Amino acid sequence: MKNIIVDYDNSVISISSAFKKKAFTPGTKEYNELNTVRHDYPDFPISVREFHTNTEQDRYKGLTYDYMRWYIENKDKENGESMLKALDDMIDVSKCHSKGRRYPSIKKWFLETYSDVATFGMTDVELANWEKVQKKSNVTQFPATGTDG
């Protein structure tokens, strides 16, 4: 029951917000789990855990692999062909890694290579903060792909 945490120190039953949606529907597995815990700890109030996201972080919602290809084809006239090959090679290599590492690593490479996309519309202060974050990033970088086939 990882969605239910009994906090003995504070005498609270803590549940996730996703679990809450299911737990308050009678007859569901989650409903039964919550009732079992409440039976064991009848005096403990229920608390819903809130997850906070960093609202200052840019998510690049439109930055898909297709957009990356389009951008390279249309904006990088000098190195476009080799960069497209590098992108496709990274996408191929990423398929053997966990899903959580695939896109973030390729996105990081793209934004570092084409920093004008990442820094579009930023003020000087935002740009300085962005550069600091790039230096601290803990996303694992895929090894550089060779261009000799």
mmCIF file with all atom_site columns, N, CA and C in Angstrom, residues 60-90:
data_model
loop_
_atom_site.group_PDB
_atom_site.id
_atom_site.type_symbol
_atom_site.label_atom_id
_atom_site.label_alt_id
_atom_site.label_comp_id
_atom_site.label_asym_id
_atom_site.label_entity_id
_atom_site.label_seq_id
_atom_site.pdbx_PDB_ins_code
_atom_site.Cartn_x
_atom_site.Cartn_y
_atom_site.Cartn_z
_atom_site.occupancy
_atom_site.B_iso_or_equiv
_atom_site.pdbx_formal_charge
_atom_site.auth_seq_id
_atom_site.auth_comp_id
_atom_site.auth_asym_id
_atom_site.auth_atom_id
_atom_site.pdbx_PDB_model_num
ATOM 1  N N  . TYR A 1 60 ? 9.033  23.134 -22.480 1.00 0.00 ? 60 TYR A N  1
ATOM 2  C CA . TYR A 1 60 ? 9.214  22.945 -23.930 1.00 0.00 ? 60 TYR A CA 1
ATOM 3  C C  . TYR A 1 60 ? 8.181  21.969 -24.475 1.00 0.00 ? 60 TYR A C  1
ATOM 4  N N  . LYS A 1 61 ? 6.893  22.268 -24.255 1.00 0.00 ? 61 LYS A N  1
ATOM 5  C CA . LYS A 1 61 ? 5.824  21.356 -24.633 1.00 0.00 ? 61 LYS A CA 1
ATOM 6  C C  . LYS A 1 61 ? 5.788  21.037 -26.126 1.00 0.00 ? 61 LYS A C  1
ATOM 7  N N  . GLY A 1 62 ? 6.209  21.946 -26.966 1.00 0.00 ? 62 GLY A N  1
ATOM 8  C CA . GLY A 1 62 ? 6.175  21.697 -28.399 1.00 0.00 ? 62 GLY A CA 1
ATOM 9  C C  . GLY A 1 62 ? 7.456  21.090 -28.950 1.00 0.00 ? 62 GLY A C  1
ATOM 10 N N  . LEU A 1 63 ? 8.399  20.781 -28.083 1.00 0.00 ? 63 LEU A N  1
ATOM 11 C CA . LEU A 1 63 ? 9.697  20.285 -28.529 1.00 0.00 ? 63 LEU A CA 1
ATOM 12 C C  . LEU A 1 63 ? 9.646  18.766 -28.684 1.00 0.00 ? 63 LEU A C  1
ATOM 13 N N  . THR A 1 64 ? 9.121  18.331 -29.817 1.00 0.00 ? 64 THR A N  1
ATOM 14 C CA . THR A 1 64 ? 9.028  16.909 -30.127 1.00 0.00 ? 64 THR A CA 1
ATOM 15 C C  . THR A 1 64 ? 10.196 16.513 -31.020 1.00 0.00 ? 64 THR A C  1
ATOM 16 N N  . TYR A 1 65 ? 10.379 15.229 -31.226 1.00 0.00 ? 65 TYR A N  1
ATOM 17 C CA . TYR A 1 65 ? 11.417 14.776 -32.152 1.00 0.00 ? 65 TYR A CA 1
ATOM 18 C C  . TYR A 1 65 ? 11.142 15.313 -33.554 1.00 0.00 ? 65 TYR A C  1
ATOM 19 N N  . ASP A 1 66 ? 9.867  15.344 -33.945 1.00 0.00 ? 66 ASP A N  1
ATOM 20 C CA . ASP A 1 66 ? 9.526  15.877 -35.271 1.00 0.00 ? 66 ASP A CA 1
ATOM 21 C C  . ASP A 1 66 ? 9.901  17.344 -35.387 1.00 0.00 ? 66 ASP A C  1
ATOM 22 N N  . TYR A 1 67 ? 9.655  18.132 -34.329 1.00 0.00 ? 67 TYR A N  1
ATOM 23 C CA . TYR A 1 67 ? 10.042 19.540 -34.365 1.00 0.00 ? 67 TYR A CA 1
ATOM 24 C C  . TYR A 1 67 ? 11.560 19.677 -34.442 1.00 0.00 ? 67 TYR A C  1
ATOM 25 N N  . MET A 1 68 ? 12.275 18.851 -33.681 1.00 0.00 ? 68 MET A N  1
ATOM 26 C CA . MET A 1 68 ? 13.741 18.911 -33.720 1.00 0.00 ? 68 MET A CA 1
ATOM 27 C C  . MET A 1 68 ? 14.235 18.654 -35.142 1.00 0.00 ? 68 MET A C  1
ATOM 28 N N  . ARG A 1 69 ? 13.663 17.638 -35.792 1.00 0.00 ? 69 ARG A N  1
ATOM 29 C CA . ARG A 1 69 ? 14.057 17.344 -37.172 1.00 0.00 ? 69 ARG A CA 1
ATOM 30 C C  . ARG A 1 69 ? 13.748 18.529 -38.086 1.00 0.00 ? 69 ARG A C  1
ATOM 31 N N  . TRP A 1 70 ? 12.541 19.091 -37.943 1.00 0.00 ? 70 TRP A N  1
ATOM 32 C CA . TRP A 1 70 ? 12.142 20.223 -38.775 1.00 0.00 ? 70 TRP A CA 1
ATOM 33 C C  . TRP A 1 70 ? 13.101 21.386 -38.576 1.00 0.00 ? 70 TRP A C  1
ATOM 34 N N  . TYR A 1 71 ? 13.418 21.682 -37.321 1.00 0.00 ? 71 TYR A N  1
ATOM 35 C CA . TYR A 1 71 ? 14.284 22.810 -37.012 1.00 0.00 ? 71 TYR A CA 1
ATOM 36 C C  . TYR A 1 71 ? 15.668 22.613 -37.627 1.00 0.00 ? 71 TYR A C  1
ATOM 37 N N  . ILE A 1 72 ? 16.215 21.420 -37.474 1.00 0.00 ? 72 ILE A N  1
ATOM 38 C CA . ILE A 1 72 ? 17.549 21.141 -38.025 1.00 0.00 ? 72 ILE A CA 1
ATOM 39 C C  . ILE A 1 72 ? 17.526 21.262 -39.546 1.00 0.00 ? 72 ILE A C  1
ATOM 40 N N  . GLU A 1 73 ? 16.512 20.691 -40.182 1.00 0.00 ? 73 GLU A N  1
ATOM 41 C CA . GLU A 1 73 ? 16.416 20.730 -41.649 1.00 0.00 ? 73 GLU A CA 1
ATOM 42 C C  . GLU A 1 73 ? 16.295 22.159 -42.167 1.00 0.00 ? 73 GLU A C  1
ATOM 43 N N  . ASN A 1 74 ? 15.541 23.003 -41.464 1.00 0.00 ? 74 ASN A N  1
ATOM 44 C CA . ASN A 1 74 ? 15.233 24.340 -41.955 1.00 0.00 ? 74 ASN A CA 1
ATOM 45 C C  . ASN A 1 74 ? 16.146 25.441 -41.446 1.00 0.00 ? 74 ASN A C  1
ATOM 46 N N  . LYS A 1 75 ? 16.812 25.232 -40.339 1.00 0.00 ? 75 LYS A N  1
ATOM 47 C CA . LYS A 1 75 ? 17.594 26.319 -39.744 1.00 0.00 ? 75 LYS A CA 1
ATOM 48 C C  . LYS A 1 75 ? 19.098 26.084 -39.759 1.00 0.00 ? 75 LYS A C  1
ATOM 49 N N  . ASP A 1 76 ? 19.523 24.849 -39.885 1.00 0.00 ? 76 ASP A N  1
ATOM 50 C CA . ASP A 1 76 ? 20.954 24.558 -39.847 1.00 0.00 ? 76 ASP A CA 1
ATOM 51 C C  . ASP A 1 76 ? 21.410 24.125 -41.243 1.00 0.00 ? 76 ASP A C  1
ATOM 52 N N  . LYS A 1 77 ? 21.651 25.105 -42.084 1.00 0.00 ? 77 LYS A N  1
ATOM 53 C CA . LYS A 1 77 ? 22.027 24.824 -43.474 1.00 0.00 ? 77 LYS A CA 1
ATOM 54 C C  . LYS A 1 77 ? 23.434 24.239 -43.573 1.00 0.00 ? 77 LYS A C  1
ATOM 55 N N  . GLU A 1 78 ? 24.344 24.626 -42.671 1.00 0.00 ? 78 GLU A N  1
ATOM 56 C CA . GLU A 1 78 ? 25.724 24.161 -42.722 1.00 0.00 ? 78 GLU A CA 1
ATOM 57 C C  . GLU A 1 78 ? 25.872 22.700 -42.304 1.00 0.00 ? 78 GLU A C  1
ATOM 58 N N  . ASN A 1 79 ? 25.349 22.375 -41.122 1.00 0.00 ? 79 ASN A N  1
ATOM 59 C CA . ASN A 1 79 ? 25.559 21.050 -40.537 1.00 0.00 ? 79 ASN A CA 1
ATOM 60 C C  . ASN A 1 79 ? 24.288 20.219 -40.477 1.00 0.00 ? 79 ASN A C  1
ATOM 61 N N  . GLY A 1 80 ? 23.257 20.655 -41.145 1.00 0.00 ? 80 GLY A N  1
ATOM 62 C CA . GLY A 1 80 ? 21.948 20.013 -41.026 1.00 0.00 ? 80 GLY A CA 1
ATOM 63 C C  . GLY A 1 80 ? 21.952 18.516 -41.239 1.00 0.00 ? 80 GLY A C  1
ATOM 64 N N  . GLU A 1 81 ? 22.608 18.077 -42.291 1.00 0.00 ? 81 GLU A N  1
ATOM 65 C CA . GLU A 1 81 ? 22.594 16.652 -42.616 1.00 0.00 ? 81 GLU A CA 1
ATOM 66 C C  . GLU A 1 81 ? 23.276 15.819 -41.523 1.00 0.00 ? 81 GLU A C  1
ATOM 67 N N  . SER A 1 82 ? 24.440 16.255 -41.067 1.00 0.00 ? 82 SER A N  1
ATOM 68 C CA . SER A 1 82 ? 25.149 15.505 -40.027 1.00 0.00 ? 82 SER A CA 1
ATOM 69 C C  . SER A 1 82 ? 24.415 15.591 -38.688 1.00 0.00 ? 82 SER A C  1
ATOM 70 N N  . MET A 1 83 ? 23.771 16.732 -38.420 1.00 0.00 ? 83 MET A N  1
ATOM 71 C CA . MET A 1 83 ? 23.034 16.872 -37.161 1.00 0.00 ? 83 MET A CA 1
ATOM 72 C C  . MET A 1 83 ? 21.776 15.993 -37.169 1.00 0.00 ? 83 MET A C  1
ATOM 73 N N  . LEU A 1 84 ? 21.112 15.883 -38.316 1.00 0.00 ? 84 LEU A N  1
ATOM 74 C CA . LEU A 1 84 ? 19.957 14.988 -38.413 1.00 0.00 ? 84 LEU A CA 1
ATOM 75 C C  . LEU A 1 84 ? 20.389 13.547 -38.171 1.00 0.00 ? 84 LEU A C  1
ATOM 76 N N  . LYS A 1 85 ? 21.520 13.182 -38.723 1.00 0.00 ? 85 LYS A N  1
ATOM 77 C CA . LYS A 1 85 ? 22.045 11.830 -38.507 1.00 0.00 ? 85 LYS A CA 1
ATOM 78 C C  . LYS A 1 85 ? 22.362 11.630 -37.031 1.00 0.00 ? 85 LYS A C  1
ATOM 79 N N  . ALA A 1 86 ? 22.962 12.622 -36.394 1.00 0.00 ? 86 ALA A N  1
ATOM 80 C CA . ALA A 1 86 ? 23.280 12.526 -34.961 1.00 0.00 ? 86 ALA A CA 1
ATOM 81 C C  . ALA A 1 86 ? 22.001 12.377 -34.140 1.00 0.00 ? 86 ALA A C  1
ATOM 82 N N  . LEU A 1 87 ? 20.965 13.147 -34.488 1.00 0.00 ? 87 LEU A N  1
ATOM 83 C CA . LEU A 1 87 ? 19.683 13.053 -33.778 1.00 0.00 ? 87 LEU A CA 1
ATOM 84 C C  . LEU A 1 87 ? 19.096 11.660 -33.937 1.00 0.00 ? 87 LEU A C  1
ATOM 85 N N  . ASP A 1 88 ? 19.046 11.161 -35.173 1.00 0.00 ? 88 ASP A N  1
ATOM 86 C CA . ASP A 1 88 ? 18.484 9.831  -35.406 1.00 0.00 ? 88 ASP A CA 1
ATOM 87 C C  . ASP A 1 88 ? 19.296 8.752  -34.707 1.00 0.00 ? 88 ASP A C  1
ATOM 88 N N  . ASP A 1 89 ? 20.620 8.902  -34.687 1.00 0.00 ? 89 ASP A N  1
ATOM 89 C CA . ASP A 1 89 ? 21.471 7.941  -33.982 1.00 0.00 ? 89 ASP A CA 1
ATOM 90 C C  . ASP A 1 89 ? 21.170 7.948  -32.484 1.00 0.00 ? 89 ASP A C  1
ATOM 91 N N  . MET A 1 90 ? 21.012 9.135  -31.900 1.00 0.00 ? 90 MET A N  1
ATOM 92 C CA . MET A 1 90 ? 20.699 9.231  -30.474 1.00 0.00 ? 90 MET A CA 1
ATOM 93 C C  . MET A 1 90 ? 19.345 8.615  -30.167 1.00 0.00 ? 90 MET A C  1
#
